[in-house]
Each structure stands twice: as C-alpha cells, then as structure tokens.
XYZ file of C-alpha atoms in Angstrom:
652
model
C 44.627 114.687 143.065
C 45.399 112.611 139.994
C 43.487 115.067 137.853
C 45.224 118.095 139.364
C 48.683 116.555 139.030
C 48.153 115.688 135.385
C 46.779 119.131 134.507
C 49.695 120.866 136.219
C 52.237 118.769 134.305
C 50.581 119.495 130.975
C 50.159 123.200 131.747
C 53.817 123.602 132.685
C 54.954 121.782 129.554
C 52.740 123.966 127.388
C 54.000 127.184 129.003
C 57.608 126.130 128.520
C 56.894 125.137 124.902
C 58.144 121.620 125.617
C 57.142 118.665 123.441
C 54.049 116.894 124.754
C 54.265 113.370 123.404
C 52.454 110.120 123.829
C 54.430 107.730 125.922
C 55.876 104.525 124.544
C 52.721 102.501 124.945
C 51.630 99.274 123.242
C 53.141 97.082 120.563
C 51.283 94.819 118.140
C 51.978 91.850 115.900
C 50.303 89.788 113.159
C 51.065 86.266 111.882
C 49.360 85.470 108.567
C 47.704 82.053 108.464
C 50.124 80.708 105.862
C 52.962 81.330 108.312
C 51.493 79.509 111.328
C 51.974 75.863 112.187
C 48.238 75.239 112.624
C 46.894 77.425 109.808
C 45.282 79.977 112.128
C 45.746 83.731 111.917
C 47.310 85.220 115.031
C 47.472 88.830 116.119
C 47.758 90.655 119.392
C 49.138 93.501 121.394
C 50.679 94.486 124.685
C 48.885 97.373 126.357
C 51.431 99.512 128.196
C 50.462 102.023 130.868
C 53.432 104.289 131.667
C 51.355 107.191 132.940
C 52.259 108.865 136.224
C 51.332 108.248 138.981
C 50.043 104.733 138.161
C 52.670 103.564 135.685
C 52.574 99.792 135.264
C 49.781 99.283 137.808
C 46.367 99.854 136.274
C 43.627 97.288 136.836
C 41.828 95.728 133.844
C 38.495 93.864 133.689
C 37.813 91.099 131.148
C 34.020 90.991 130.782
C 31.093 90.155 128.501
C 28.846 93.009 127.345
C 25.379 91.704 126.574
C 23.596 92.565 123.342
C 21.016 95.279 123.764
C 18.290 97.142 121.887
C 18.358 100.942 121.892
C 15.783 103.554 121.040
C 16.374 106.461 118.697
C 18.413 109.174 120.357
C 20.395 106.864 122.653
C 24.099 107.647 122.406
C 27.499 106.378 123.404
C 29.059 109.153 125.476
C 32.738 108.663 126.221
C 33.983 110.156 129.465
C 37.584 110.502 128.287
C 36.876 113.364 125.874
C 33.119 113.790 125.463
C 32.930 111.914 122.148
C 29.368 110.906 121.253
C 27.943 108.509 118.697
C 24.433 107.074 118.212
C 23.828 103.548 119.419
C 22.650 101.059 116.821
C 19.061 99.897 117.220
C 20.224 96.321 117.863
C 23.721 95.813 119.236
C 25.455 92.444 119.491
C 27.065 90.767 122.488
C 30.835 91.167 122.693
C 33.760 90.720 125.046
C 35.928 93.606 126.193
C 38.885 94.237 128.492
C 38.058 97.532 130.157
C 39.991 99.824 132.446
C 38.652 99.293 135.942
C 38.474 103.059 136.468
C 35.681 103.487 133.914
C 32.629 105.266 135.214
C 34.325 107.563 137.727
C 34.283 110.548 135.383
C 38.036 110.663 134.844
C 39.091 107.782 132.659
C 37.026 106.387 129.805
C 36.200 102.764 129.070
C 39.242 101.593 127.069
C 37.760 98.236 126.076
C 40.967 97.514 124.113
C 40.166 94.123 122.543
C 37.456 91.510 122.154
C 35.217 89.236 120.067
C 31.615 89.811 119.049
C 28.955 87.179 118.422
C 29.432 87.498 114.647
C 32.988 86.190 115.042
C 34.707 89.550 114.510
C 37.742 90.259 116.697
C 39.582 93.502 117.268
C 42.501 95.044 119.141
C 42.566 98.811 119.493
C 44.895 100.566 119.607
C 48.621 100.967 119.143
C 48.995 104.724 119.410
C 51.006 106.454 116.693
C 52.043 110.082 116.461
C 51.372 112.229 113.366
C 53.999 114.853 112.584
C 53.549 118.569 113.221
C 53.225 119.573 109.586
C 50.362 117.173 108.945
C 48.567 118.140 112.128
C 48.802 121.813 111.243
C 46.804 120.958 108.110
C 44.461 118.283 109.510
C 44.405 118.567 113.323
C 43.154 115.883 115.637
C 39.670 116.550 117.011
C 39.331 117.164 120.742
C 35.988 115.346 120.812
C 36.770 112.949 117.986
C 36.841 109.154 118.141
C 39.260 108.130 120.925
C 40.874 104.806 121.710
C 38.742 104.779 124.854
C 35.458 104.387 122.915
C 36.561 102.638 119.735
C 35.782 99.050 120.706
C 32.327 99.994 121.998
C 31.477 101.740 118.727
C 32.694 99.000 116.382
C 32.252 95.532 117.920
C 28.524 95.741 118.798
C 27.611 96.314 115.139
C 30.293 95.005 112.729
C 29.469 91.621 111.168
C 32.756 91.235 109.286
C 36.287 92.571 109.520
C 35.814 94.650 106.389
C 32.573 96.094 107.746
C 34.409 97.050 110.935
C 37.038 98.971 108.955
C 34.386 100.646 106.820
C 32.539 101.738 109.956
C 35.743 103.058 111.505
C 36.392 105.047 108.336
C 32.862 106.452 108.410
C 33.164 107.572 112.028
C 36.521 109.252 111.374
C 35.123 111.109 108.381
C 32.063 112.244 110.334
C 33.527 112.914 113.781
C 37.279 113.064 113.265
C 39.872 111.190 115.304
C 41.112 112.270 118.716
C 44.421 110.447 118.265
C 46.753 108.816 115.798
C 46.153 105.073 116.111
C 46.763 101.651 114.608
C 43.994 99.036 114.709
C 43.755 95.343 113.770
C 40.415 93.673 112.994
C 39.862 90.072 111.886
C 37.261 87.470 111.076
C 37.689 83.916 109.836
C 38.183 85.057 106.236
C 40.474 88.073 106.432
C 42.498 90.404 108.643
C 42.760 94.179 108.269
C 45.417 96.608 109.502
C 44.486 100.307 109.747
C 46.561 103.407 110.430
C 44.640 106.508 111.542
C 47.000 109.209 110.334
C 45.521 112.559 111.423
C 42.202 114.173 112.238
C 40.431 112.757 109.179
C 42.988 110.726 107.193
C 43.455 106.959 107.315
C 44.629 103.968 105.286
C 43.617 100.347 105.914
C 44.968 97.306 104.095
C 44.017 93.651 103.994
C 46.888 91.732 105.591
C 48.649 89.269 103.241
C 48.282 85.714 104.540
C 51.948 84.920 103.892
C 53.399 87.805 105.922
C 54.075 88.724 109.531
C 54.331 92.152 111.155
C 55.629 93.786 114.333
C 54.603 97.395 114.999
C 55.181 99.792 117.895
C 54.028 103.389 118.452
C 54.604 104.833 115.007
C 53.472 104.454 111.391
C 54.843 101.733 109.112
C 52.798 101.665 105.890
C 54.951 102.497 102.882
C 53.571 102.680 99.357
C 50.014 101.377 98.995
C 47.973 101.159 95.794
C 45.120 103.444 96.788
C 43.148 102.362 93.713
C 43.000 98.727 94.888
C 39.514 98.894 96.393
C 39.455 95.169 97.182
C 42.470 95.295 99.467
C 42.700 98.957 100.496
C 40.284 101.333 102.253
C 41.635 104.891 102.444
C 40.467 108.465 102.926
C 40.124 110.259 99.596
C 42.446 113.128 100.564
C 45.269 111.160 102.153
C 47.775 112.220 99.458
C 46.360 115.728 99.113
C 46.701 116.515 102.822
C 50.349 115.405 102.825
C 51.020 117.603 99.791
C 49.280 120.642 101.255
C 51.087 120.109 104.547
C 54.404 120.331 102.708
C 55.380 116.858 103.841
C 54.669 114.643 100.824
C 57.355 111.932 100.885
C 58.114 109.185 98.392
C 59.939 105.866 98.318
C 62.987 105.203 96.161
C 60.727 104.622 93.157
C 58.936 107.936 93.544
C 55.728 106.452 94.989
C 53.789 108.124 97.812
C 55.119 106.826 101.154
C 52.510 106.964 103.911
C 54.648 106.558 107.034
C 57.273 109.067 105.918
C 54.584 111.592 104.998
C 52.517 111.303 108.173
C 54.945 110.015 110.786
C 58.124 111.352 112.400
C 61.344 111.879 110.476
C 62.953 109.004 112.347
C 61.822 106.301 114.725
C 61.658 107.101 118.401
C 64.138 105.041 120.387
C 61.452 103.009 122.159
C 59.746 102.194 118.865
C 63.009 101.211 117.212
C 64.089 98.949 120.079
C 60.821 96.999 120.172
C 60.461 96.673 116.407
C 64.057 95.537 116.002
C 63.805 93.090 118.899
C 60.557 91.632 117.575
C 61.762 91.116 114.020
C 65.093 89.597 115.044
C 63.403 87.292 117.561
C 60.949 85.970 114.975
C 63.493 85.914 112.149
C 67.026 85.492 113.566
C 68.548 85.474 110.068
C 66.962 88.770 109.074
C 69.363 91.266 107.500
C 67.915 94.290 109.272
C 70.108 96.454 111.491
C 69.246 98.530 114.513
C 70.130 101.682 112.598
C 67.868 101.099 109.558
C 65.968 104.202 108.425
C 62.751 102.214 108.196
C 61.427 98.718 108.859
C 59.118 97.165 106.306
C 55.735 96.368 107.870
C 54.674 93.130 106.164
C 57.602 90.733 106.114
C 58.530 87.224 104.991
C 60.757 85.042 107.205
C 64.247 84.483 105.826
C 63.665 80.755 106.296
C 60.895 79.859 103.816
C 59.930 76.878 105.979
C 59.427 78.914 109.140
C 56.060 78.413 110.840
C 55.038 80.431 113.890
C 53.318 78.993 116.961
C 51.479 80.327 119.980
C 54.694 79.995 121.959
C 56.366 82.346 119.471
C 53.643 84.913 120.089
C 53.965 84.611 123.869
C 57.758 84.862 123.653
C 57.466 87.974 121.504
C 55.330 89.771 124.069
C 57.591 88.693 126.932
C 60.848 89.473 125.156
C 63.436 91.376 127.146
C 66.282 91.223 124.599
C 67.383 87.756 125.772
C 68.067 86.708 122.165
C 70.482 89.607 121.559
C 73.238 88.133 123.742
C 73.600 91.088 126.081
C 73.618 93.818 123.430
C 70.597 95.481 125.029
C 69.134 95.362 128.526
C 65.593 96.441 129.452
C 65.700 99.971 130.768
C 63.509 99.032 133.719
C 66.504 97.129 135.056
C 68.433 100.224 136.068
C 65.537 102.247 137.431
C 65.767 104.768 134.633
C 62.853 107.168 134.410
C 61.884 106.945 130.766
C 61.809 110.416 129.313
C 60.357 109.122 126.124
C 60.106 109.170 122.415
C 62.034 112.427 122.000
C 65.125 110.805 123.527
C 65.495 113.474 126.228
C 67.263 111.133 128.635
C 69.470 109.275 126.148
C 72.483 111.342 127.151
C 72.252 110.283 130.783
C 71.889 106.551 130.350
C 74.058 103.972 128.707
C 73.116 103.165 125.134
C 72.816 99.514 126.170
C 69.555 100.127 128.016
C 66.461 100.065 125.789
C 62.680 99.860 126.056
C 61.690 96.184 125.780
C 58.558 94.453 124.532
C 58.117 92.786 127.927
C 58.589 96.002 129.866
C 57.513 97.138 133.322
C 54.489 99.042 131.996
C 52.564 96.165 130.386
C 49.147 95.783 132.023
C 47.424 93.543 129.463
C 48.906 91.178 126.890
C 46.680 89.273 124.492
C 47.051 86.911 121.541
C 44.085 86.260 119.248
C 44.057 82.921 117.437
C 41.545 82.864 114.576
C 40.875 79.281 113.487
C 38.644 79.036 110.381
C 37.713 75.444 111.263
C 35.747 76.561 114.326
C 32.104 77.668 114.061
C 31.810 81.303 113.016
C 30.131 82.333 116.275
C 33.136 81.090 118.272
C 35.307 83.658 116.502
C 38.433 81.930 117.729
C 40.335 82.100 121.007
C 41.945 84.874 122.964
C 44.999 83.868 124.960
C 44.733 86.394 127.751
C 47.758 87.487 129.757
C 45.973 89.966 131.990
C 48.935 91.539 133.723
C 52.651 92.154 133.116
C 53.590 89.882 130.204
C 57.011 88.989 131.602
C 55.537 86.936 134.487
C 51.882 86.301 133.640
C 50.386 83.132 132.102
C 48.369 83.229 128.881
C 44.974 81.610 129.438
C 42.664 80.569 126.555
C 39.039 81.635 126.163
C 36.729 81.140 123.197
C 35.152 84.263 121.777
C 31.589 83.102 122.480
C 31.766 82.904 126.280
C 28.592 84.123 127.984
C 30.324 85.278 131.161
C 33.759 85.645 132.715
C 35.147 84.661 136.100
C 34.449 86.873 139.119
C 38.140 87.662 139.704
C 38.232 89.479 136.351
C 35.606 91.976 137.522
C 36.741 93.896 140.647
C 37.026 97.591 139.807
C 39.639 98.271 142.466
C 42.352 100.900 141.996
C 44.926 99.264 144.285
C 45.857 95.725 145.295
C 42.851 93.484 145.856
C 43.440 89.799 146.769
C 40.200 88.904 144.992
C 41.351 90.409 141.687
C 42.960 88.403 138.885
C 44.911 91.418 137.647
C 46.221 92.499 141.034
C 47.220 88.966 142.016
C 49.324 88.329 138.907
C 50.680 91.875 139.143
C 51.898 91.117 142.674
C 53.475 87.838 141.563
C 55.321 89.700 138.811
C 56.509 92.381 141.216
C 57.933 89.804 143.603
C 59.645 87.950 140.757
C 61.179 90.974 139.055
C 62.384 92.645 142.255
C 63.902 89.472 143.697
C 65.549 87.829 140.721
C 68.350 86.413 142.813
C 65.729 84.294 144.589
C 63.288 83.443 141.829
C 65.376 83.749 138.674
C 63.163 82.779 135.738
C 61.319 80.054 137.621
C 58.058 82.003 137.752
C 57.936 82.504 133.999
C 59.077 78.919 133.448
C 56.219 77.675 135.610
C 53.687 79.608 133.536
C 55.247 78.275 130.338
C 54.766 74.754 131.635
C 51.103 75.487 132.322
C 50.705 77.047 128.880
C 51.982 73.914 127.186
C 49.231 71.945 128.882
C 46.649 74.607 128.027
C 47.618 74.303 124.359
C 47.226 70.512 124.442
C 43.852 70.802 126.157
C 42.632 73.465 123.739
C 43.569 71.384 120.721
C 41.347 68.612 122.082
C 38.474 71.036 122.640
C 38.905 72.518 119.177
C 38.542 69.094 117.588
C 35.332 68.588 119.537
C 33.882 71.871 118.272
C 35.064 71.555 114.659
C 32.115 69.234 114.075
C 29.757 72.168 114.727
C 31.217 74.308 111.942
C 28.127 74.051 109.732
C 25.615 73.717 112.567
C 24.945 77.270 113.821
C 22.165 76.234 116.200
C 24.308 73.535 117.795
C 27.217 75.970 117.995
C 24.958 78.457 119.759
C 23.824 75.779 122.207
C 27.467 74.935 122.953
C 28.023 78.379 124.467
C 26.786 77.114 127.833
C 29.437 74.377 127.969
C 32.110 76.742 126.651
C 31.296 79.183 129.441
C 31.165 76.515 132.149
C 34.573 75.203 131.086
C 36.013 78.729 131.043
C 34.702 79.530 134.510
C 35.945 76.213 135.887
C 39.449 76.675 134.464
C 39.551 80.266 135.708
C 38.511 79.237 139.212
C 41.111 76.490 139.509
C 43.824 78.664 138.035
C 43.031 81.626 140.274
C 43.286 79.370 143.336
C 46.655 78.281 141.991
C 47.699 81.939 141.695
C 46.835 82.519 145.342
C 48.859 79.487 146.428
C 51.759 80.626 144.290
C 51.578 84.164 145.643
C 51.557 82.909 149.226
C 54.585 80.659 148.834
C 56.562 83.427 147.129
C 55.790 85.657 150.096
C 57.063 82.929 152.440
C 60.317 82.677 150.513
C 60.796 86.409 150.730
C 60.165 86.308 154.477
C 62.761 83.555 154.808
C 65.215 85.853 153.032
C 64.467 88.720 155.391
C 62.575 90.641 152.748
C 59.055 91.927 152.626
C 56.468 92.344 149.919
C 53.646 94.773 150.616
C 51.335 94.832 147.586
C 48.932 97.276 149.231
C 51.647 99.865 149.580
C 53.348 99.093 146.262
C 50.116 99.415 144.286
C 49.431 102.917 145.578
C 49.944 105.764 143.096
C 53.556 106.893 142.985
C 52.623 110.245 144.522
C 50.846 108.545 147.451
C 53.251 105.862 148.634
C 54.537 105.886 152.190
C 58.313 105.772 151.942
C 58.884 105.252 155.662
C 59.444 101.504 155.274
C 61.870 100.335 152.579
C 60.684 97.400 150.480
C 64.148 95.804 150.596
C 66.293 95.379 153.719
C 69.899 96.526 153.601
C 71.287 93.032 154.248
C 69.124 90.298 152.749
C 69.445 86.793 154.087
C 69.959 83.655 152.071
C 66.467 82.225 151.453
C 65.580 79.005 153.200
C 64.278 75.970 151.389
C 60.492 75.502 151.539
C 59.448 73.023 154.193
C 58.780 69.498 152.973
C 55.189 69.729 154.185
C 54.413 72.430 151.627
C 52.848 70.368 148.883
C 50.844 71.119 145.792
C 47.089 71.057 146.082
C 46.340 68.495 143.373
C 42.709 69.546 143.365
C 43.538 73.016 142.090
C 44.749 71.916 138.657
C 45.013 68.442 137.102
C 48.143 66.466 137.904
C 49.566 66.831 134.391
C 49.947 70.574 135.029
C 52.705 70.016 137.576
C 56.354 69.095 137.337
C 58.927 68.569 140.041
C 60.498 71.768 141.312
C 64.116 72.272 140.210
C 66.459 71.884 143.169
C 68.653 74.983 142.954
C 69.283 78.150 141.027
C 72.909 79.186 140.651
C 73.543 82.932 140.758
C 76.792 84.215 139.193
C 79.387 85.188 141.771
C 79.565 88.748 140.481
C 75.884 89.454 140.999
C 76.659 93.151 140.994
C 77.601 92.878 137.343
C 74.555 90.843 136.447
C 72.385 93.025 134.160
C 69.277 91.357 135.537
C 70.171 92.187 139.135
C 68.317 95.478 139.219
C 68.447 96.140 142.923
C 72.107 95.363 143.557
C 71.707 92.429 145.923
C 74.907 90.721 146.953
C 75.797 87.531 145.127
C 74.077 84.421 146.424
C 75.181 80.959 145.392
C 73.024 77.870 145.127
C 69.743 79.540 146.087
C 66.618 77.413 146.350
C 64.162 78.453 143.665
C 60.448 78.738 143.947
C 58.864 75.423 143.053
C 55.260 74.393 143.585
C 52.430 76.054 145.423
C 51.405 75.125 148.927
C 47.972 73.769 149.770
C 45.312 76.469 149.879
C 42.207 75.849 151.902
C 41.090 79.309 152.982
C 39.510 82.078 150.917
C 41.513 85.131 149.824
C 42.018 87.846 152.384
C 39.143 90.181 153.025
C 41.176 93.343 152.505
C 40.325 95.180 149.330
C 37.058 93.284 148.951
C 35.512 94.287 145.643
C 31.890 95.049 144.971
C 29.976 91.879 144.191
C 28.731 92.821 140.746
C 30.586 95.767 139.228
C 29.338 97.401 136.080
C 30.547 95.653 132.953
C 29.403 97.976 130.200
C 31.170 101.334 129.867
C 29.648 104.230 131.777
C 28.418 107.357 130.075
C 29.561 110.031 132.504
C 31.160 112.854 130.537
C 34.347 114.444 131.805
C 36.020 117.492 130.361
C 38.822 116.177 128.153
C 41.258 118.778 129.390
C 40.744 117.740 132.979
C 40.933 114.013 132.366
C 44.093 112.519 133.937
C 43.894 109.410 131.793
C 42.930 111.025 128.513
C 46.034 109.330 127.310
C 46.767 111.238 124.137
C 44.125 113.973 124.157
C 46.316 116.942 124.932
C 44.755 120.208 123.795
C 47.731 121.231 121.661
C 47.109 118.321 119.315
C 43.662 119.425 118.332
C 41.955 121.605 115.816
C 42.211 125.117 117.185
C 44.919 124.155 119.678
C 47.789 126.624 119.959
C 51.450 125.909 119.301
C 51.112 122.205 118.631
C 54.228 120.333 119.618
C 54.924 116.923 118.140
C 54.373 114.296 120.712
C 57.334 112.269 122.940
C 57.138 111.037 126.702
C 57.416 112.349 130.165
C 58.596 110.469 133.220
C 56.208 108.119 134.939
C 58.180 108.377 138.130
C 58.852 104.629 138.294
C-alpha cells in the first residue's frame, strides 16, 4: 500500500507537470577545533523524515557492522535504486544508524552516519537540489550512488577522511550520483565538506579549523580555488558543465560561484529559516538578515573569544526559534501541512510560521566529537539523539564499540515498547502534544542528564588519553568501552520506560489518553474513531508521593528535585506553543521524576531477538520504491520533462 500510494502521487504530479521536489530534510553543522572549548572538532546532522505516510515516525537502528572478507565478484546491491558496487576484499568494522525497514525490498539501508575502526567518521547526507539547467546537461543517474548506500560503500574501506572523499569522487565519476547531496567526513587530523552537484560533478573542501558552518538542503559553496589540490578535490568539468548549461554564475569579483551555478536562484523557505536560525543562535551579534541573498558557508563568530561546546551543538539541533523572541514559530505548531521548498503554501499561512531545526520530522540527531587526544581507533564520540531532537537525550558512545544495546536493534515499523527509538518518540509525542502539562520539563530533564554525561565522559577520556600511542592497549580497551556503553544504555533505557509510564499517568489524571500503537501507524492507516484529545481536559493531578525514583536505574547524581509547579499564561489560546488549543490552566504540576520500574516492558510489539544488522541486498525497482527519497525518474538521465525539485504534503 505504501508503494502504491507513493507511485500514484508521483505519477499524478508528473502528468500535471507539477514540481517534484525533495522535502525539507536534514540540516548539518560543523565546529572547527579552534572554535571549540575543548579543542575537538564537532559536526553533525538532524535526519528529517517528512515522507507520507510515515512523516516523523520512522524507526532507526544504531548497530555495529563487523569487518568481513569478500571474494571477487561480491557486490553491494542497494535496494533503493539498484545501485551496485564491488565489495573490497577486506572491509573494516564500522558503526551505522540504519533505517529499520532495510531488507524488505522497498527502502534501502540508509546507514546515515558512523565511525570505522580506522577512526574515520562520516555523516551522509544533507540532500541538496541541483537546478534544472544543470540537470539538463548532467542528469542524475537512476542507478547511481544514492544516500541509501553511501555509508556502506565508504566507511568499510576508507582509512582517512581524505581517502573517503577521494573514494566518493571515484564512485561518482564511475557510477554517477542518484541525488544532489552534501557529505561531511572527518578523522583526527582533518575534516572535509563535499557537495555533490549533479550526476557527475562535485566539489569537496578541507574545512578551516577556525570556522563554523550551518547548512540545510541546498548548496552553499561560493568561490573555491580549484587549483588548490591540497585543500580542494573537485570534478574536472565542474566549471565547464555550468558554462554549457547556460548557468555559469560569478561572485562580485567575477569568480566562479558554485552554489549560484548549481543550486536554485534563491533559497527555499525551509532552508532559509533553518540556516538563519542556526547562524543567529550560534552568533547572536551576526549582521546577517533573514532576507540575505546568500549565507556564507564557513563563518567566524563576531565575538573573537567565542568557543562552542557540546551544549551549543545540542541546542542548535533542538532549536525552535526560541532565541528570536517570537519572530518565528515552528510550523508544526499550527498543524500546517508543509507544501515545501517551492513555497506553495506560503500564501495560506502566516509568515510567522517557519520550518525549524528541531522540527516534527526529525528521526535521528547526532553530534560527532573528534578528540585528537584519544587513540586513533577510538575515532571520537558520537552523541546520539536517536529520535525527535526536541525531546530526546544525547547519549555518548565511543567509535570503537563492539556492539550496541538490544533496544537499538528492533526492526519494527510501529510502536514497540522494547525499542529505543519508539520509546523516545512516544515521550516526545506526549510532551509536544500536551505542553500545558509538561511545558519544557521533559527537555530540561534530558539536559540535566546530559550535563552529567559530559562530566562522566571527560573522566573516561582522561583515562583513555594514556593509550594514545599504544594501539594494542587501545584495541584491548574495546571490551571495556563496549561493556560501559551497554551498561549505560541499559540503565538509561529503563529510565526511559519509567519516564514514559509516569507521563502516561499524568495524562490519565488530566482525562487524556496517549495511544502510541495507534499514533505510530502510517497516516493513511490510522483509526480516527477515537480522538487522541478529549474535548474538555481536566486539570492534571499531582503525582502520588509514593511514586519515587528508582535510584538503581541511574546514579544518584543524575537526579534533581522535581520543580513544584509550571505556570501557564492565562491566555493559553494565544500561546504560540499551545498547538492544540487547550484552555488555559494555571499552576499545573509538571512532570518530575520517574516512578520505580520493576517489571519488563510490555510484550506487545515484541521484536525479533537478533535482527539483521548489515544492509540487505534485495533489489527493488527504483520507480516502485516508496522510500527512494529523492530518486524520482524525472531527475535522471533520460527522464522526461525534469522539474526542479520542492515538497509535497506529508499529511501530518
């Protein structure tokens, strides 16, 4: 049904000659090491999933893929579009964060981000949309390299960040690209940023250590010295293709401008809102305006003494325009169906409502912290927010873990109480749909935990710094690293279940109901017979005094006393964060600490005990793939009447 629905939508759009565009999906950032308080490089991305009928509810699996030897003729076969590429004879171990739907013939792997055992880290991709003129000259390839397979091609074999970019370039030249994409790859020595501009054109640059960047679903590179082979890796015809396409653009000094030549004439609204919000959050004194024609990619803070922290990275990915003093409000707060990058629905919604970084479609947020003082094989740490960034905690894991916790592995398509993703997704849904009860207390609780995680990780880092020049000892430490990661994950997941249960109790006390099984169903499958919100909600009751925190779940230092009350403005109807129009409620008890949990999670939705971790090789026809996110036939070589890409409604 998913496949049929998707094909019908695309077919109708093609017949009507309507623009078929990639949805606003994903936003990345980079902090150069000279701009961070601890001297580490940080980069990351939010993975958005706005695709009907599963917008904002798409399970992810954080796993370890073991190194493996392959014989000649063995190939990677991606099920999202049929892309193939030979396996290397000896492939390294790496981590990945796959779509749970991989292997069913309809989706693709979408590993998205990870570390390999050589200490190389990668996030792929932030989708970007080439313009029509360029694509008429150098079309995307229907069976070219897709986002879905990129991580599995690069991480098993790249031993440095530069080698990863060189391999990406080689694959694009040989096989072509299925999509326009932006990729970030790093090791302990350098970080690279790459824009894949069309079917065979690309430019990658070494990121300056004294700059930061925020980038959404478009191109940002301006003028680049293509002759600087030390710091730039580019396709040989990148200027020629722009010229022959009749879209060669220059900067004010007459130099070739990459983004203007290959990207849209102006930023899509969702790209502008996230870029502007990110820059102004990180640099409040920046002179940029919302209406600027272009935003420079690599930037210096206005304050020369500014140093970024992990908390800055988390705040960036959670940002919902709070720092703009009411100028903008996240568009998910008025139930607007986002029509997309072409601005089709701008006329029917107030200009105040914009697409936020911490939006309703985020399914995976991650921050990579690359510390050169750690052993090379550690790579660094990923701070994993596996769920909606607005109400999900970031949890640290070293890059050399040998295994991940069982709750990261269920390949379930709807709510599963044994799944990490689905549990934090449900917590977020309760928080965002009942803000008059929970306010920001859920996010504040996770922030409190994160502060303790940061303290604990600093202690662990110091312990492992001593192994920097002892590769054998660093290798032996993987067992302890993994044990610690599994132990933290287990205790934290139990805490999630306690937290989820007490939130449900508070909703029941208010006369409201949360049904994650129903809510997680595809939008075209949900039973609408029972409303999720009663017409007349009650004032929530205070939790009973007997509901105490299970001190065995997390150490005592992870807990603080629950705040007594949460005051809601009298005119709740006018509160921009009151999405569902609940009547004003004064002095409401907020959610505090979790109740004691002694039983196992519910049996419903029980996942298979040991789901596949590595991507499957089942090939699905690209045209019939409901989650072939950007592989619409009109984009490709030989496709008819290509229309430059924008969004369609996800029905949320």
